[in-house]
Amino acid sequence: MEVEELKVKKQIKKYDNEKKALISILQDIQEEYNYLPPEALKIVSKSLDIPLIDIFGVATFYRAFTLEPRGKHLITVCLGTACHVRGGPKILEEFERKLNIEAGETSKDGQFSLETVACLGCCAIGPVVVVDSDYYAQTTIRKVSSILKKHIKKD
Ligand code: FES
């Protein structure tokens, strides 16, 4: 998706070009493009008069932001200790096999990005998988297909 300067400027204007709104502006841009395109960050830098390096600093500090194009859906497999002992790595392998990618990558059709996390804070219901904002508790290898199908269907 190409970055439209006017569109980005409009998103910035929504916050009256306030420097303190940087995180909200970045969230809006990420929602629009599914990641933070460098061209958009340059526009933000100019408009808010914040050095580009500082914007990259914020963008890389928060896990919610990504500088790489992401798939339409983000799958996060928990590999924290509690989820690990209950089969987290096997579940991750199954997602990798089904999507033909490794953790940290995006499927060729741009549908799914796959990531891991160290703990989601809900260890009692592990192994946990999160797709976008949907939590899947006590996940098993057998549930992987239906999880993927459910999210393709939602589109
Ligand atoms: S270890 Fe997976 S939620 Fe805590």
Short mmCIF file of C-alpha atoms and ligand atoms in Angstrom, two decimals:
data_model
loop_
_atom_site.label_atom_id
_atom_site.label_comp_id
_atom_site.label_asym_id
_atom_site.label_seq_id
_atom_site.Cartn_x
_atom_site.Cartn_y
_atom_site.Cartn_z
CA MET A 1 0.00 0.00 0.00
CA GLU A 2 1.43 3.33 -1.00
CA VAL A 3 1.72 6.08 1.57
CA GLU A 4 -0.38 9.11 0.71
CA GLU A 5 1.18 12.25 2.15
CA LEU A 6 -2.15 14.03 2.45
CA LYS A 7 -3.72 11.15 4.31
CA VAL A 8 -0.85 11.00 6.83
CA LYS A 9 -0.97 14.78 7.30
CA LYS A 10 -4.70 14.54 7.93
CA GLN A 11 -4.08 11.93 10.65
CA ILE A 12 -1.53 14.24 12.25
CA LYS A 13 -3.86 17.25 12.00
CA LYS A 14 -6.50 15.30 13.88
CA TYR A 15 -4.25 15.78 16.91
CA ASP A 16 -3.56 19.47 16.16
CA ASN A 17 0.04 18.64 15.20
CA GLU A 18 0.78 18.10 18.90
CA LYS A 19 4.10 16.40 19.66
CA LYS A 20 2.60 14.71 22.71
CA ALA A 21 0.18 12.86 20.41
CA LEU A 22 3.03 11.01 18.70
CA ILE A 23 2.03 7.56 19.99
CA SER A 24 -1.62 8.04 19.00
CA ILE A 25 -0.53 9.23 15.56
CA LEU A 26 1.72 6.18 15.14
CA GLN A 27 -1.14 3.92 16.25
CA ASP A 28 -3.42 5.47 13.61
CA ILE A 29 -0.79 5.05 10.91
CA GLN A 30 -0.19 1.44 11.90
CA GLU A 31 -3.92 0.77 11.82
CA GLU A 32 -4.09 2.21 8.32
CA TYR A 33 -1.07 0.41 6.83
CA ASN A 34 -0.69 -2.55 9.21
CA TYR A 35 2.85 -1.34 9.94
CA LEU A 36 4.78 1.93 10.12
CA PRO A 37 6.06 2.72 6.63
CA PRO A 38 9.30 4.76 6.70
CA GLU A 39 7.78 7.34 4.31
CA ALA A 40 4.95 7.97 6.78
CA LEU A 41 7.43 8.37 9.64
CA LYS A 42 9.33 10.98 7.64
CA ILE A 43 6.11 12.95 7.18
CA VAL A 44 5.40 12.70 10.92
CA SER A 45 8.94 13.85 11.68
CA LYS A 46 8.59 16.92 9.48
CA SER A 47 5.09 17.81 10.60
CA LEU A 48 5.76 17.51 14.32
CA ASP A 49 9.34 18.75 14.08
CA ILE A 50 10.62 15.67 15.90
CA PRO A 51 13.91 14.13 14.70
CA LEU A 52 13.32 10.96 12.70
CA ILE A 53 15.68 9.04 14.96
CA ASP A 54 13.48 9.83 17.97
CA ILE A 55 10.41 8.58 16.11
CA PHE A 56 12.21 5.36 15.24
CA GLY A 57 13.17 5.13 18.90
CA VAL A 58 9.51 5.19 19.94
CA ALA A 59 8.50 2.85 17.11
CA THR A 60 11.06 0.25 18.13
CA PHE A 61 10.49 0.62 21.88
CA TYR A 62 6.84 -0.43 21.83
CA ARG A 63 6.11 -4.01 20.87
CA ALA A 64 2.80 -3.00 19.37
CA PHE A 65 4.56 -1.14 16.57
CA THR A 66 6.27 -2.78 13.66
CA LEU A 67 8.50 -1.33 10.97
CA GLU A 68 8.07 -4.40 8.78
CA PRO A 69 4.94 -4.98 6.71
CA ARG A 70 2.68 -7.34 8.63
CA GLY A 71 0.04 -9.74 7.50
CA LYS A 72 -3.62 -8.91 7.84
CA HIS A 73 -3.76 -11.01 11.01
CA LEU A 74 -1.15 -11.29 13.71
CA ILE A 75 -0.79 -14.69 15.39
CA THR A 76 1.08 -14.70 18.68
CA VAL A 77 2.02 -18.02 20.22
CA CYS A 78 3.03 -17.91 23.86
CA LEU A 79 6.25 -19.72 24.69
CA GLY A 80 6.49 -18.66 28.31
CA THR A 81 7.36 -21.42 30.80
CA ALA A 82 3.77 -22.44 31.59
CA CYS A 83 2.74 -22.54 27.93
CA HIS A 84 6.03 -24.13 26.93
CA VAL A 85 5.57 -27.16 29.20
CA ARG A 86 2.01 -27.63 27.96
CA GLY A 87 3.03 -27.83 24.31
CA GLY A 88 3.54 -24.24 23.10
CA PRO A 89 6.51 -25.16 20.87
CA LYS A 90 4.51 -27.91 19.10
CA ILE A 91 1.68 -25.46 18.46
CA LEU A 92 4.13 -22.96 17.03
CA GLU A 93 5.57 -25.69 14.77
CA GLU A 94 2.09 -26.50 13.52
CA PHE A 95 1.39 -22.85 12.62
CA GLU A 96 4.79 -22.69 10.91
CA ARG A 97 4.04 -25.86 8.96
CA LYS A 98 0.53 -24.80 7.93
CA LEU A 99 1.59 -21.31 6.90
CA ASN A 100 4.92 -22.38 5.47
CA ILE A 101 6.77 -19.69 7.39
CA GLU A 102 8.84 -19.39 10.53
CA ALA A 103 8.14 -17.28 13.59
CA GLY A 104 8.85 -13.64 12.75
CA GLU A 105 7.66 -14.03 9.15
CA THR A 106 4.53 -13.25 7.15
CA SER A 107 2.73 -15.73 4.91
CA LYS A 108 3.16 -15.21 1.17
CA ASP A 109 -0.52 -14.31 0.70
CA GLY A 110 -0.12 -11.54 3.29
CA GLN A 111 -2.84 -13.04 5.50
CA PHE A 112 -0.87 -13.97 8.62
CA SER A 113 2.21 -12.88 10.52
CA LEU A 114 3.51 -15.24 13.17
CA GLU A 115 5.20 -14.15 16.38
CA THR A 116 6.06 -15.57 19.76
CA VAL A 117 5.86 -13.99 23.18
CA ALA A 118 7.42 -14.87 26.52
CA CYS A 119 4.21 -14.68 28.60
CA LEU A 120 0.78 -13.17 28.10
CA GLY A 121 -0.04 -13.09 31.79
CA CYS A 122 -2.77 -15.72 31.63
CA CYS A 123 -0.66 -18.83 32.28
CA ALA A 124 -3.51 -20.79 33.89
CA ILE A 125 -5.30 -21.12 30.56
CA GLY A 126 -2.22 -22.08 28.54
CA PRO A 127 -1.06 -22.92 26.06
CA VAL A 128 -2.31 -19.59 24.77
CA VAL A 129 -2.49 -18.31 21.21
CA VAL A 130 -3.70 -14.82 20.34
CA VAL A 131 -4.87 -13.87 16.88
CA ASP A 132 -5.35 -10.11 16.59
CA SER A 133 -7.33 -9.57 19.81
CA ASP A 134 -8.89 -13.04 20.10
CA TYR A 135 -7.46 -15.29 22.82
CA TYR A 136 -7.44 -19.07 22.39
CA ALA A 137 -7.03 -20.99 25.63
CA GLN A 138 -5.74 -24.55 26.06
CA THR A 139 -4.77 -24.66 22.44
CA THR A 140 -3.81 -27.95 20.86
CA ILE A 141 -2.22 -28.84 17.55
CA ARG A 142 -5.63 -29.99 16.34
CA LYS A 143 -7.13 -26.54 16.90
CA VAL A 144 -4.60 -24.77 14.67
CA SER A 145 -6.49 -25.34 11.41
CA SER A 146 -9.79 -24.12 12.78
CA ILE A 147 -8.15 -21.02 14.27
CA LEU A 148 -6.69 -20.13 10.87
CA LYS A 149 -9.97 -20.83 9.07
CA LYS A 150 -11.95 -18.73 11.53
CA HIS A 151 -9.81 -15.67 10.83
CA ILE A 152 -9.81 -16.10 7.06
CA LYS A 153 -13.60 -16.36 7.25
CA LYS A 154 -13.85 -13.10 9.24
CA ASP A 155 -12.44 -11.09 6.29
S1 FES B 1 3.41 -18.57 29.95
FE1 FES B 1 1.90 -18.36 28.43
S2 FES B 1 0.53 -16.96 29.34
FE2 FES B 1 2.12 -17.11 30.77
#
